[in-house]
Structures are given as structure tokens and as C-alpha cells.
mmCIF file of C-alpha atoms in Angstrom:
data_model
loop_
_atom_site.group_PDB
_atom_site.id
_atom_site.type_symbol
_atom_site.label_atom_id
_atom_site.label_comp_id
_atom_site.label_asym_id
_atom_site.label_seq_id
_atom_site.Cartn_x
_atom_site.Cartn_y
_atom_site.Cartn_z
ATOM 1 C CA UNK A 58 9.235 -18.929 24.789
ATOM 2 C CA UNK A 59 10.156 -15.434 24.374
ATOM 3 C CA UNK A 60 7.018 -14.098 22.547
ATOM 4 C CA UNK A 61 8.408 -10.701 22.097
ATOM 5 C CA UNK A 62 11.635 -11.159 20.176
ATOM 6 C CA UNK A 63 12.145 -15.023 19.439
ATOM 7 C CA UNK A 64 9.998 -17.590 17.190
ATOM 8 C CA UNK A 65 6.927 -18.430 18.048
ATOM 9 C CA UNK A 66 5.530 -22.342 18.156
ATOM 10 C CA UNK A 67 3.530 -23.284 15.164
ATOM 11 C CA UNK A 68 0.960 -24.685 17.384
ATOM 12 C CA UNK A 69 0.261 -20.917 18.194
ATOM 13 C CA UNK A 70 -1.264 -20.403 14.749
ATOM 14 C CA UNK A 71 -4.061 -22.358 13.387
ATOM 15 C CA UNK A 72 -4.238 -22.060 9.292
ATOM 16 C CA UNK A 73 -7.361 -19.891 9.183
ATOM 17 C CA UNK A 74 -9.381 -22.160 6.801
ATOM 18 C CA UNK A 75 -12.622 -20.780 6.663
ATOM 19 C CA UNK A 76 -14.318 -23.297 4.438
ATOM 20 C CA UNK A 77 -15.469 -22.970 0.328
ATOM 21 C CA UNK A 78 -17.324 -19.902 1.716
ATOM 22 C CA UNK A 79 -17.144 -16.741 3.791
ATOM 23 C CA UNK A 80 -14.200 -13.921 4.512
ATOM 24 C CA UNK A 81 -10.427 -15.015 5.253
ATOM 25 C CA UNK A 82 -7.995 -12.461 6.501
ATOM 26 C CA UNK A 83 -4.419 -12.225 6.989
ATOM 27 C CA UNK A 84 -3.366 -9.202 9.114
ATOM 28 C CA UNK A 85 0.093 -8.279 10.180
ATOM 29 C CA UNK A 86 1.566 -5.380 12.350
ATOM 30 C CA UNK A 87 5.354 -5.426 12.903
ATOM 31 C CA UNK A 88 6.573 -2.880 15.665
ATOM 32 C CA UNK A 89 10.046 -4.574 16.567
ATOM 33 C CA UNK A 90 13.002 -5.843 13.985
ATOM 34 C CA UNK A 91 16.337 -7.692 14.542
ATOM 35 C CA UNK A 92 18.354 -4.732 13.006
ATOM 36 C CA UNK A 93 17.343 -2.941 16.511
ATOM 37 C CA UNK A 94 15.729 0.073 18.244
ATOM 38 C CA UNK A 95 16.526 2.318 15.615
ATOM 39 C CA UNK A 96 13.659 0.553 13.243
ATOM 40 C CA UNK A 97 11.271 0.709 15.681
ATOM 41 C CA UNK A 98 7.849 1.619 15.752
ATOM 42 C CA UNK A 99 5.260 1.963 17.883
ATOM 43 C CA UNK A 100 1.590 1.570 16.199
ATOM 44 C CA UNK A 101 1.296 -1.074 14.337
ATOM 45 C CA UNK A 102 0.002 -3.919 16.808
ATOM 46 C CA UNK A 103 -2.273 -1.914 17.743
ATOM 47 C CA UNK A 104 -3.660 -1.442 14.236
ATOM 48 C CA UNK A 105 -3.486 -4.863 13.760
ATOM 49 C CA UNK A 106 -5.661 -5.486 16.812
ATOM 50 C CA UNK A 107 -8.218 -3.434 15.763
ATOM 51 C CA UNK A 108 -8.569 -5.113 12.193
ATOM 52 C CA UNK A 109 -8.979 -7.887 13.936
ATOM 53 C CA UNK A 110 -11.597 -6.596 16.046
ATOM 54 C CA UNK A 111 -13.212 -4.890 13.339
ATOM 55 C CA UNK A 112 -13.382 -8.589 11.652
ATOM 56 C CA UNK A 113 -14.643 -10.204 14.718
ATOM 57 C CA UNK A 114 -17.441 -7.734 15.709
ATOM 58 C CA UNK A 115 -18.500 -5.763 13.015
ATOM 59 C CA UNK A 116 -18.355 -8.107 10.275
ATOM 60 C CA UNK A 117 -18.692 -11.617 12.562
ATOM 61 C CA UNK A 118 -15.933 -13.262 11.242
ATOM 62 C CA UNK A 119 -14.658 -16.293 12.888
ATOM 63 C CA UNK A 120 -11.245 -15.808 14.942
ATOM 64 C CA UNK A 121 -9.707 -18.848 13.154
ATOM 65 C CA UNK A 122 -10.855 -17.406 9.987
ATOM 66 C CA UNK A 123 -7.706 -14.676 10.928
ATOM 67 C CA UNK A 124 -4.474 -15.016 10.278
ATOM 68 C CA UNK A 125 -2.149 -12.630 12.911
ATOM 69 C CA UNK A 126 1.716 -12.193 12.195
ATOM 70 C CA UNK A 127 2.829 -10.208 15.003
ATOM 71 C CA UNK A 128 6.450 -8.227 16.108
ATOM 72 C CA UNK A 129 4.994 -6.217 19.128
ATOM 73 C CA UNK A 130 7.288 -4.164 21.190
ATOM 74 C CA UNK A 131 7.141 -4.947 25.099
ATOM 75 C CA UNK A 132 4.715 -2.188 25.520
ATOM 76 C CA UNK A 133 1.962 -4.124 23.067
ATOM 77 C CA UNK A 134 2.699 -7.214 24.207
ATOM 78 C CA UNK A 135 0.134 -6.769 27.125
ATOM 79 C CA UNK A 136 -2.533 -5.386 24.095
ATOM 80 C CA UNK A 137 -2.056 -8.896 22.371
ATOM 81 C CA UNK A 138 -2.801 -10.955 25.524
ATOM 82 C CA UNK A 139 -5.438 -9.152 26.438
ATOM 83 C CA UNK A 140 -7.168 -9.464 23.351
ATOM 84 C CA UNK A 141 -6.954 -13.311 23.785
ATOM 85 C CA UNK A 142 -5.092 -13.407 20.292
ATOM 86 C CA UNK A 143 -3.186 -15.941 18.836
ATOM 87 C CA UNK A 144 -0.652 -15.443 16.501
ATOM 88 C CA UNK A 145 2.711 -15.785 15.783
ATOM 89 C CA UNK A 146 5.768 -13.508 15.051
ATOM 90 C CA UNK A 147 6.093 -11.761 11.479
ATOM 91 C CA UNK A 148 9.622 -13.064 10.699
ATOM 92 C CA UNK A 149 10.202 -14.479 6.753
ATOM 93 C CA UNK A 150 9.734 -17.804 7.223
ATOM 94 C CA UNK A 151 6.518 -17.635 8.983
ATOM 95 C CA UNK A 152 4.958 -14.868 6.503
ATOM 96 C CA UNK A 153 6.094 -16.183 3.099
ATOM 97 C CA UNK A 154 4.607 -19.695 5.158
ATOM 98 C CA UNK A 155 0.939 -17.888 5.599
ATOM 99 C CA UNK A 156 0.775 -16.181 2.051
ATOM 100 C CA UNK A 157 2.198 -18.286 -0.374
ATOM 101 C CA UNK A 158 1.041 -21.915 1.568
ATOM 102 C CA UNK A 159 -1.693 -21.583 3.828
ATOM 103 C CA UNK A 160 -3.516 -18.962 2.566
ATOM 104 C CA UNK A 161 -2.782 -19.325 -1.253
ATOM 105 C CA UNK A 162 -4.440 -23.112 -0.291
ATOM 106 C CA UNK A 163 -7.525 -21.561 1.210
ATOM 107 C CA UNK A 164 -11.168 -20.505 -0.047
ATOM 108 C CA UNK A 165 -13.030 -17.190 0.316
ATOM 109 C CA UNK A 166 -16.064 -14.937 -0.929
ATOM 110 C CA UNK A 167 -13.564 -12.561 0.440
ATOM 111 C CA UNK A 168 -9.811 -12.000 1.219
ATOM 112 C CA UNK A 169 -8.721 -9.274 3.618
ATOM 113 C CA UNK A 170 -5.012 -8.589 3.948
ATOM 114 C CA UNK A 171 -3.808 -5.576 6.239
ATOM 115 C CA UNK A 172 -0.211 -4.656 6.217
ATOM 116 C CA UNK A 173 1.837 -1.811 9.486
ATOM 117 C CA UNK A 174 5.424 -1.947 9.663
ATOM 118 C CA UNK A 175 8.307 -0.945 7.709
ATOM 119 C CA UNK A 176 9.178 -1.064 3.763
ATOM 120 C CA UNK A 177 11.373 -0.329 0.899
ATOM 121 C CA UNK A 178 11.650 -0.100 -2.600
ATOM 122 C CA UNK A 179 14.498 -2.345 -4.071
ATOM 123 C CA UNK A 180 16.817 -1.644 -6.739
ATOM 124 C CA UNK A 181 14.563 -3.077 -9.309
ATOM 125 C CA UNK A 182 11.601 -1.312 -7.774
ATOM 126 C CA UNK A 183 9.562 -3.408 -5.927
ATOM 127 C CA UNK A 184 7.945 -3.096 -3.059
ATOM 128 C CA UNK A 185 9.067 -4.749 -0.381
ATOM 129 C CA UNK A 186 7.214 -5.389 3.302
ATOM 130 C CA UNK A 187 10.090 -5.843 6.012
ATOM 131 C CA UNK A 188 9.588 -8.607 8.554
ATOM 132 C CA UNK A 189 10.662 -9.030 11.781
ATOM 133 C CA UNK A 190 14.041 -10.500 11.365
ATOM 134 C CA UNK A 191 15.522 -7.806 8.644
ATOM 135 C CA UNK A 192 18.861 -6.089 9.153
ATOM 136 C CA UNK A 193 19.900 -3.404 7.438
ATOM 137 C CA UNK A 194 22.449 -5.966 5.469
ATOM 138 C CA UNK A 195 19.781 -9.026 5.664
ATOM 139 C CA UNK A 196 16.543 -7.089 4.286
ATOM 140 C CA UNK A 197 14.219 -10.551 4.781
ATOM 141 C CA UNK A 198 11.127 -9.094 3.559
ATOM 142 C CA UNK A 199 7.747 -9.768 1.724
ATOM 143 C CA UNK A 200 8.048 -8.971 -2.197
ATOM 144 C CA UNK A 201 4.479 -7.813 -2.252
ATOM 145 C CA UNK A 202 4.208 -7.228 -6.037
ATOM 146 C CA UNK A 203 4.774 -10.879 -5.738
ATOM 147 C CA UNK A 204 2.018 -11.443 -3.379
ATOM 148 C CA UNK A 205 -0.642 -9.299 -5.328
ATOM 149 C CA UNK A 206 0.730 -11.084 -8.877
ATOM 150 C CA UNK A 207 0.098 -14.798 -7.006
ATOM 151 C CA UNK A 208 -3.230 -13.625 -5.357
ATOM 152 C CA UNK A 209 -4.655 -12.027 -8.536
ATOM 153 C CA UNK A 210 -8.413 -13.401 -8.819
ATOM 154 C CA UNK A 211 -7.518 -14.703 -12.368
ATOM 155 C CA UNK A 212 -4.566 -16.709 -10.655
ATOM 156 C CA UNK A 213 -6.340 -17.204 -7.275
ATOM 157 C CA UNK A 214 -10.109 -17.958 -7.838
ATOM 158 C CA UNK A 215 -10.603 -19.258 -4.560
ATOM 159 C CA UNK A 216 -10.149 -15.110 -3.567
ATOM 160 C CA UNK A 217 -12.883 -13.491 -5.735
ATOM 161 C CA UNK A 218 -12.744 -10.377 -4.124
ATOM 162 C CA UNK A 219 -9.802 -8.827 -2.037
ATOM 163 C CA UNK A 220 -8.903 -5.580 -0.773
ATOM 164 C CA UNK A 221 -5.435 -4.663 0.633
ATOM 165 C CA UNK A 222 -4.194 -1.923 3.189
ATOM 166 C CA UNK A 223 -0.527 -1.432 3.239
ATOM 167 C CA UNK A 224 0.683 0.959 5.699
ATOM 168 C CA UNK A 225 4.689 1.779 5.099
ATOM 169 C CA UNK A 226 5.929 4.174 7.922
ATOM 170 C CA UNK A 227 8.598 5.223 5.445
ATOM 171 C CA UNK A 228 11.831 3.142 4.149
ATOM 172 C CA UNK A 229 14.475 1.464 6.776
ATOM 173 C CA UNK A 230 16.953 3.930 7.927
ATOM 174 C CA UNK A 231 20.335 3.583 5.950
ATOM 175 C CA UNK A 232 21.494 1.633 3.067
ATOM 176 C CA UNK A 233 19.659 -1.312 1.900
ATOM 177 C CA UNK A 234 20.923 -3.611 -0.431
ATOM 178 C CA UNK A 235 18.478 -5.936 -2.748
ATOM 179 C CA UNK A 236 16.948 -8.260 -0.880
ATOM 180 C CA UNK A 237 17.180 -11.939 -2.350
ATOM 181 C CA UNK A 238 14.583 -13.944 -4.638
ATOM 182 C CA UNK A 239 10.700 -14.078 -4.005
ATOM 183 C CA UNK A 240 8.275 -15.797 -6.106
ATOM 184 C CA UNK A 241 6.824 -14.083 -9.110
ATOM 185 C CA UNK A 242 3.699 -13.917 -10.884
ATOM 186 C CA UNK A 243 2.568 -12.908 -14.491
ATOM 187 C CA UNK A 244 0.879 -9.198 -14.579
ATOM 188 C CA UNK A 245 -2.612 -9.486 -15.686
ATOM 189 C CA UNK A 246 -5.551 -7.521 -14.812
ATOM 190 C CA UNK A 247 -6.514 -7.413 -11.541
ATOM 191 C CA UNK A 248 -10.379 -6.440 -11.169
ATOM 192 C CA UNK A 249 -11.579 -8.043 -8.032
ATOM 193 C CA UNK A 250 -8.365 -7.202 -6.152
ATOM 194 C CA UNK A 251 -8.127 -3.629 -4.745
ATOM 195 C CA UNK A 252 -4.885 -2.188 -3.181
ATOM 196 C CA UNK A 253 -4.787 0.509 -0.941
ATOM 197 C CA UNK A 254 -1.042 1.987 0.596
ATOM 198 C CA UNK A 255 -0.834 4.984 2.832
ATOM 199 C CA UNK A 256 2.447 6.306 1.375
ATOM 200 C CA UNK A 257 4.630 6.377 -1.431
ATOM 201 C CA UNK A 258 7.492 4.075 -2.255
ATOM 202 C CA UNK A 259 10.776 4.530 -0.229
ATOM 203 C CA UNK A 260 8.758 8.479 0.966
ATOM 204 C CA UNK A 261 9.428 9.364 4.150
ATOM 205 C CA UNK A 262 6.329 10.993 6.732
ATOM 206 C CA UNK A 263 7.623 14.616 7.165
ATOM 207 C CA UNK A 264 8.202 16.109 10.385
ATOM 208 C CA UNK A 265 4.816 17.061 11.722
ATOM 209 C CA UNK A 266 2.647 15.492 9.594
ATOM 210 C CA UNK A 267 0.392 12.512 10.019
ATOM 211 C CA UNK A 268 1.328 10.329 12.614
ATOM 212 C CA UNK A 269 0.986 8.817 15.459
ATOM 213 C CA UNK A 270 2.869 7.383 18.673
ATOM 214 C CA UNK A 271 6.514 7.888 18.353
ATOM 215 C CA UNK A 272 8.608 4.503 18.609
ATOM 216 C CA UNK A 273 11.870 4.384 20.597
ATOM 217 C CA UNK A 274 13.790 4.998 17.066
ATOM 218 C CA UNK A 275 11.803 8.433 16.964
ATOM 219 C CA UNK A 276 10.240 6.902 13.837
ATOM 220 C CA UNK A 277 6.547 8.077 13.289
ATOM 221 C CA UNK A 278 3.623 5.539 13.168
ATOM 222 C CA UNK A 279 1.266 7.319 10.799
ATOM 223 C CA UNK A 280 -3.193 7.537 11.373
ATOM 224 C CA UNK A 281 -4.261 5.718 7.826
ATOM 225 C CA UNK A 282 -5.028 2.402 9.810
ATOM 226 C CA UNK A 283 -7.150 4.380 12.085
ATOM 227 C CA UNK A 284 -9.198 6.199 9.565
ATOM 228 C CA UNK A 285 -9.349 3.445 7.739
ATOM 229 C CA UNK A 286 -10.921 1.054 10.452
ATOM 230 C CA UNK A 287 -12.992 4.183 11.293
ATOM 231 C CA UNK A 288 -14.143 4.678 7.733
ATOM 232 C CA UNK A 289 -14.668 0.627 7.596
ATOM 233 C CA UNK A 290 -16.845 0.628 10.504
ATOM 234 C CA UNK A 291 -19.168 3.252 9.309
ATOM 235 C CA UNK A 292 -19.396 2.076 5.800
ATOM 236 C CA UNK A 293 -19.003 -1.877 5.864
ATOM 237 C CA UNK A 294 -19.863 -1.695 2.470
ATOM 238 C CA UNK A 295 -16.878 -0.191 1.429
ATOM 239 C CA UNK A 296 -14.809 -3.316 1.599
ATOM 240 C CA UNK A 297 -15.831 -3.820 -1.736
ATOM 241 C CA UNK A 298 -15.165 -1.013 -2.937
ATOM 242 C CA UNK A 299 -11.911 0.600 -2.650
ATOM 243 C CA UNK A 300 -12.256 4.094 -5.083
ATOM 244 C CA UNK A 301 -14.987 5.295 -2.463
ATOM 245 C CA UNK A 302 -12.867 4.629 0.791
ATOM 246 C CA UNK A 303 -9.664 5.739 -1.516
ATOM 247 C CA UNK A 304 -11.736 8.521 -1.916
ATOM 248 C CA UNK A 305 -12.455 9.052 1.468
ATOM 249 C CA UNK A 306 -8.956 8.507 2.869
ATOM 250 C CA UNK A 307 -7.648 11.295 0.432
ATOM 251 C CA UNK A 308 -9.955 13.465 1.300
ATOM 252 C CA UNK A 309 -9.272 13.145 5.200
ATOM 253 C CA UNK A 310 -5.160 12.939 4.861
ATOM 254 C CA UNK A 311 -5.346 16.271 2.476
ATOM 255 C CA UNK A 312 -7.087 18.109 4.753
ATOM 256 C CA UNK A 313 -5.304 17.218 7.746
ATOM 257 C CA UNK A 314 -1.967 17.413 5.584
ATOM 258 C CA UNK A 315 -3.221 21.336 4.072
ATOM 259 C CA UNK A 316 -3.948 21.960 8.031
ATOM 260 C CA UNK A 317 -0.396 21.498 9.024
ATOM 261 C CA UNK A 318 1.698 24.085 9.640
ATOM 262 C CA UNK A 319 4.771 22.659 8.794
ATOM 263 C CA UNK A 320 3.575 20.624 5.773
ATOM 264 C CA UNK A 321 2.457 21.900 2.559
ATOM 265 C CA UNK A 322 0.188 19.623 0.447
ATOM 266 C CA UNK A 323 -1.363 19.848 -2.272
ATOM 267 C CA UNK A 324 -5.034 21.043 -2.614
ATOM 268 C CA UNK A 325 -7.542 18.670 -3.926
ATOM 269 C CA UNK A 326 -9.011 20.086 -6.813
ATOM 270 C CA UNK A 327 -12.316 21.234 -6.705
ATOM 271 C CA UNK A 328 -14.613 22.826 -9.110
ATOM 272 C CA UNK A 329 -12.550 22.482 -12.246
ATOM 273 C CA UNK A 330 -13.390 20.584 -15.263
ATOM 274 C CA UNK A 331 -12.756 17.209 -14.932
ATOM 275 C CA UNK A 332 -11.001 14.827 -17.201
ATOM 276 C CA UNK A 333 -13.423 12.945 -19.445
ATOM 277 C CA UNK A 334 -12.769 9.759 -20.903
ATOM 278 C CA UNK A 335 -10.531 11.101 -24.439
ATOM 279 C CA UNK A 336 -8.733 13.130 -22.207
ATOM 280 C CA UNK A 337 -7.771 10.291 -20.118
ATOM 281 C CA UNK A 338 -6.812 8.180 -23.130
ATOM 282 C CA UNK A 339 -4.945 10.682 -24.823
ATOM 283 C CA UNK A 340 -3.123 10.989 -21.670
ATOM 284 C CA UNK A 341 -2.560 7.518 -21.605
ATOM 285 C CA UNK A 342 -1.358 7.013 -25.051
ATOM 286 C CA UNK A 343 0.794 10.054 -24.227
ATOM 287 C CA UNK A 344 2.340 8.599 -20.827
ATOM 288 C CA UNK A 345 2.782 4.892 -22.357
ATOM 289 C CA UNK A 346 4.468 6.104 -25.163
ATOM 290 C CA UNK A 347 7.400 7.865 -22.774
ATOM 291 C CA UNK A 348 9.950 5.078 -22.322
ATOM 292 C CA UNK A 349 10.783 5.524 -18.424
ATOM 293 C CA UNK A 350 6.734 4.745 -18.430
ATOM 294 C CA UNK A 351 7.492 1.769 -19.788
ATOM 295 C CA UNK A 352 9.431 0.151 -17.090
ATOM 296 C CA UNK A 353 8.398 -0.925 -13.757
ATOM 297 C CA UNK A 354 11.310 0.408 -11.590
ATOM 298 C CA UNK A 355 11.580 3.169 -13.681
ATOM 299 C CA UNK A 356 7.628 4.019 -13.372
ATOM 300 C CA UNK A 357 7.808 4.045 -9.484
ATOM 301 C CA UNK A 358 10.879 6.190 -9.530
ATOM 302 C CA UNK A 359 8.736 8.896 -11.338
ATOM 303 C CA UNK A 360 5.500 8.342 -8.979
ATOM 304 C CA UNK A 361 8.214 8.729 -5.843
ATOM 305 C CA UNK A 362 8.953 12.455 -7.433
ATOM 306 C CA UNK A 363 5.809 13.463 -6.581
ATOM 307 C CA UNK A 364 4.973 15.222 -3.749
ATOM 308 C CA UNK A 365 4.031 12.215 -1.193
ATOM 309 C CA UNK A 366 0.566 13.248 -0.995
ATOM 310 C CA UNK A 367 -0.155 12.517 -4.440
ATOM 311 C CA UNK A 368 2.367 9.662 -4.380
ATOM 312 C CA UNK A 369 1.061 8.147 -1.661
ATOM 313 C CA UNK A 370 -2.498 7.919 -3.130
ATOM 314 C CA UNK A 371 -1.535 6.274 -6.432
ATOM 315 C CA UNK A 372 -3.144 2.624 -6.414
ATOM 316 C CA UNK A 373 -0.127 0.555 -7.561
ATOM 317 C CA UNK A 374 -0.420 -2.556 -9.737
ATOM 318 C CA UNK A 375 2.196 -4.129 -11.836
ATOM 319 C CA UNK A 376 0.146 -4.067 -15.173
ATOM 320 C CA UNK A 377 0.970 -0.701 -16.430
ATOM 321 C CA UNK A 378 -1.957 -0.050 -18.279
ATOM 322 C CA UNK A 379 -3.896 0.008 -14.932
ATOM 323 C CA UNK A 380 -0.785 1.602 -12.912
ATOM 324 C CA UNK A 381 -0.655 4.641 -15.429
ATOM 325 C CA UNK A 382 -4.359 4.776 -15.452
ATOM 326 C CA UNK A 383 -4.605 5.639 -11.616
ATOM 327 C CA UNK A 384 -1.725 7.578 -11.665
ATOM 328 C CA UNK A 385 -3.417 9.760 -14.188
ATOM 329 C CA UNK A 386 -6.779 9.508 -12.183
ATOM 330 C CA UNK A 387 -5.067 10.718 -8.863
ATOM 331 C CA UNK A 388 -2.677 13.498 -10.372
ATOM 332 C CA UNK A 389 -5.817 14.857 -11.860
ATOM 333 C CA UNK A 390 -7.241 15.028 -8.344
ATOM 334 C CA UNK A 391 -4.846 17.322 -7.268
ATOM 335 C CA UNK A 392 -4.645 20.789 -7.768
ATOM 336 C CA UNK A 393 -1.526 21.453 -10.039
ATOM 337 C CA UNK A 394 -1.713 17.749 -10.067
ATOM 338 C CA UNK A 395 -0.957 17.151 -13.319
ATOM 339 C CA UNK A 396 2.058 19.790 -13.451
ATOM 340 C CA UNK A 397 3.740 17.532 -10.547
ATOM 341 C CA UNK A 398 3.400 14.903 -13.321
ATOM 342 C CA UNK A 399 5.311 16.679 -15.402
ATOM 343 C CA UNK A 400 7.975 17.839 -13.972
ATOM 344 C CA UNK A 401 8.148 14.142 -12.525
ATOM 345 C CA UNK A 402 8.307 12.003 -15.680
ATOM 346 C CA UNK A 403 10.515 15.086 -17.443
ATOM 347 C CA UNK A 404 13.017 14.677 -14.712
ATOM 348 C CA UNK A 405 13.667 11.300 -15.658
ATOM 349 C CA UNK A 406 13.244 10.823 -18.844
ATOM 350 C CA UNK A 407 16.454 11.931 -21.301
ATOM 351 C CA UNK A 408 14.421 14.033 -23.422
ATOM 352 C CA UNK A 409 12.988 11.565 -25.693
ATOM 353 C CA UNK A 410 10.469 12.952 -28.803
ATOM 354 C CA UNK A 411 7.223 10.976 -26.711
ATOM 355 C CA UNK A 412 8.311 13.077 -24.049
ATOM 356 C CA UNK A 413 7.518 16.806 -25.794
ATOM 357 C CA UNK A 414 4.377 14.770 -27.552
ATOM 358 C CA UNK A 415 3.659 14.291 -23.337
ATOM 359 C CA UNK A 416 3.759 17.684 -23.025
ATOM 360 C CA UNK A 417 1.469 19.085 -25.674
ATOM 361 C CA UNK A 418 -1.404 16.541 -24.735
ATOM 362 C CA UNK A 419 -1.340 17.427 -20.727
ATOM 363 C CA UNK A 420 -1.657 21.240 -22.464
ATOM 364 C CA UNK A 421 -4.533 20.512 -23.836
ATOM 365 C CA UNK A 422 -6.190 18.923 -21.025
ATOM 366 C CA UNK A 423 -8.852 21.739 -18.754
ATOM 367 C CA UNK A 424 -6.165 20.131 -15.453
ATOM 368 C CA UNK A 425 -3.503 21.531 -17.005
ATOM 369 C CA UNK A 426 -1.734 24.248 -15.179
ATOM 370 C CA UNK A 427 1.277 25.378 -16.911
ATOM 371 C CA UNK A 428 4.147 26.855 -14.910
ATOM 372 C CA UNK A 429 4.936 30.216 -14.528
#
């Protein structure tokens, strides 16, 4: 068997069942993909690892309770035997396999899914996880709005409580056409699922910012798995609940990001009147009302205009209630935050009557910082 680029044996896998009770987790790091070196990265095996190890020591889950979808380079390959893992590769077939069958058919108190490799943003403006066997012209992929939608504790009440880390190191170099038909799900609300990404649909890391190991495609594996693993094993408690490790990420990628020489981020804001609860729902009236708001594809094109700092710390969701909700909460945690969200939504949106109503609520709000 080639382990590093072909299929790997079913018999490699088991399901992960861990019973009525306890933690399940599916975890999944893809370094290597059939379109070639150029879409390589070097990183996320290694993150994947150390979920896994996190899950095995810290929190004393049992190794068939994990779920590992693998595409290591030759260099991790070594990291994944000595860890004693098994797993099998992250193509399509085996990941749409371990979502939507095996794990969809499982039980848990609670459901950990981790996410390092590449993505995009399709023309309809989803979020899509590459696998191992995507081309530039055969984008096989993981529709993860899908996923969340079908894992939703209303539709999956075997999974309680989840919490999700996706790590996209940026979209696919070149064009990529839509990718084909996944399964979809009806947006409700989603308490009891939480949703973490570490950067902003179809953004792009900037040269010297966050990141780690360079792959062979020069492509830059970014730090959030770390931190978050690091932030995880100090505060266990945090797995179930996401604003205070949110919290904690942004905090440690904006200072890190405002440290750069070469990158300049946003300033968190600090000491300035926060929004209270009829400021946020004016702003949400406000927002809701502006018809590019309105539509998915259309919604994540205006969170991509912001600068990826802010972008990339928008919890996404597809009911937009909630979506616009966070994206109000995180723009307001940014200095000038708010005036990024501005010139964001104005940009695409053809000048509609909601959208100079827009403007006179985020006026009136103490975030508000009105250009020069």
C-alpha cells in the first residue's frame, strides 16, 4: 500500500463508536493533494496529531473513539507511525464516508471535529474543505455548511454539544470552478454547536504573518492549531465554551498580527463604550434590512472585505440572524471595527435606501468611528 499518496484499506479505520455516552472526535489534517506540490503544505498532520494527543491524554478519550483522515507529506509520514495511529487518507470518498455515515450514526455527550488543510469559497459561497484528491479542475471537497446544517444538535441529538476548529491556510492557488453537489441541511439555530475558523473565506495569510513551516509550494501553514491545543490544554473547560477560547485566540493572533512588521491589523478595542443590547438590535435590524445581507453568498462576500483579522474571527453559521449577530459582535471588537463594516457592506450593496438607514444607526452607536 502506498500510505502516502494512494487509498488506504478500510480495515485501517475502525468507526469510532464510542457508545450512548462519552466524547467522539473526527480530526483531519491534509498536507498533500493530487493537483501537486504547488498545494502543498506542511503543518497540518502535525496538528492533527496533537488533537489527537490532546484527546488521548488530557481528556482520556479512547483511541477508537477518534476518527483520523490523514494526507501527510513524506516528511510526516514518520510522525503518524510513530504515534501508533491509525487512520486513513482524507480523499472524498473516505471523508463524506466518516461524516455523513459513520459518524452522523454515532452517539456522544460530545462531538469534536478539527479541520488543517486547504479551502475555498464556491461560487454560491460556501465553504468548502479540500480533500486529498482535488485538482484545480476536480475541486472534491467537503461542503462544510453542509456538515454543520446535518450535525446541528436539533438535527443530530445524538451530538448535544460540539465544537469545531477549521483551519484554512488560504484558498487553492488558481481558478476553481464549483465543485459538484453535497448534501444539504435546513438552517436552524444552532446552540450547542460552536464553530471556530482561523481565517476568512477564500483570504489569503499575508507575507509575514502568522504561520508556520513552509510546504514545498511555499504555502504557509498558519499557528491557530497550536494556540488552540495550547489554550485547550490549559483550560479543558473551554471545550464548551467557544466565546472564551474565541476570545482568547483573538486576543493572541491580534497581538502577534499588531507585532508584525510587515502586517498591519487592526487594534482590539479597548476602553470604549461597548455596545449594549439596543445598540446591537438596532444594528441588526439595520444590517438585515440591507439586501446583500440577505443572501448567503452575498453575506460572505461582504465579511471577505474585511480586513482578514476581523474576517477571520467572524463565527460563521448559515442562519443569518446568528451570522449577522457575530459579525456585529466581532466588528465591534475591533478598533474602527465597525467603519470596516461599512465600507464593506457599502461596497457591495447598489445603494439601496436600507443601506443610508445602515449608515445613520452605526452613527449613532459609541463604536462608531466616522471617516475622515
Amino acid at each position: 500500500m502506498d500510505v502516502a499518496g494512494g487509498k488506504g484499506p478500510a480495515d485501517r479505520q475502525p468507526t469510532g463508536a464510542p457508545g450512548a455516552t462519552g466524547a467522539a472526535a473526527l480530526i483531519a489534517g491534509v498536507e498533500s493533494y493530487a493537483a501537486g506540490p504547488s498545494w502543498d503544505l506542511d503543518g497540518p498532520v502535525r496538528d492533527a496529531l496533537a488533537y489527537r494527543d490532546w484527546l488521548l491524554s488530557c481528556l482520556g478519550m479512547a483511541p477508537q473513539a477518534v476518527t483520523l483522515l490523514l494526507s501527510p507529506l513524506p516528511g510526516s509520514l514518520r510522525l503518524v507511525e510513530d504515534a501508533g495511529a491509525v487512520w486513513r487518507r482524507a480523499d472524498q470518498e473516505c471523508v463524506r464516508h466518516a461524516v455523513f455515515q459513520e459518524l452522523a450514526a454515532e452517539s456522544s455527550e460530545w462531538l469534536f471535529v478539527a479541520w488543517s488543510g486547504r479551502g475555498l469559497v464556491d461560487r454560491d459561497g460556501r465553504r468548502r474543505l479540500l480533500c486529498a484528491d482535488a485538482t484545480e479542475h476536480a475541486p472534491r471537497c467537503l461542503d462544510l455548511e453542509a456538515a454543520l446544517a446535518a450535525f446541528r444538535p436539533d438535527a443530530a441529538p445524538e451530538h448535544p454539544r460540539q465544537l469545531w476548529l477549521v483551519d484554512v491556510h488560504g484558498q487553492s492557488p488558481g481558478g476553481v470552478p464549483r465543485p459538484g453537489p453535497a448534501h444539504c441541511g435546513r438552517p436552524h439555530a444552532t446552540r450547542g454547536q460552536q464553530v471556530l475558523f482561523a481565517i476568512s473565506p477564500g483570504g489569503q495569510r499575508r507575507p509575514g504573518g502568522l504561520g508556520g513551516p513552509r510546504g514545498p509550494g511555499g504555502t504557509t501553514a498558519g499557528r491557530f492549531g497550536a494556540e488552540a491545543q495550547r489554550l485547550l490544554r490549559a483550560h479543558p473547560e473551554w471545550r464548551y465554551d467557544s466565546r472564551q477560547l474565541a476570545d482568547a485566540l483573538r486576543e493572541r493572533f491580534a497581538s502577534a498580527m499588531t507585532a508584525s512588521a510587515d502586517v498591519a491589523a487592526p487594534a482590539r478595542a479597548s476602553a470604549r463604550p461597548r455596545l449594549t443590547l439596543d445598540d446591537r438590535r438596532r444594528l441588526y435590524e439595520a444590517l438585515a434590512a440591507v439586501p446583500v445581507m440577505q443572501d448567503p453568498g452575498l453575506r460572505a462576500a461582504v465579511i471577505d472585505q474585511l480586513p482578514p483579522e476581523i474576517a477571520s474571527s467572524v463565527p460563521r453559521s448559515p442562519v443569518m440572524r446568528v451570522e449577522i449577530l457575530e459579525l456585529i459582535g466581532t466588528c465591534a471588537a475591533f478598533e474602527h471595527g465597525l467603519r470596516h463594516l461599512w465600507e464593506a457592506v457599502s461596497l457591495l450593496d447598489a445603494g439601496s435606501l436600507a443601506l443610508a438607514d445602515l449608515e445613520r444607526t452605526l452613527r449613532g452607536t459609541p463604536e462608531w468611528c466616522a471617516p475622515d
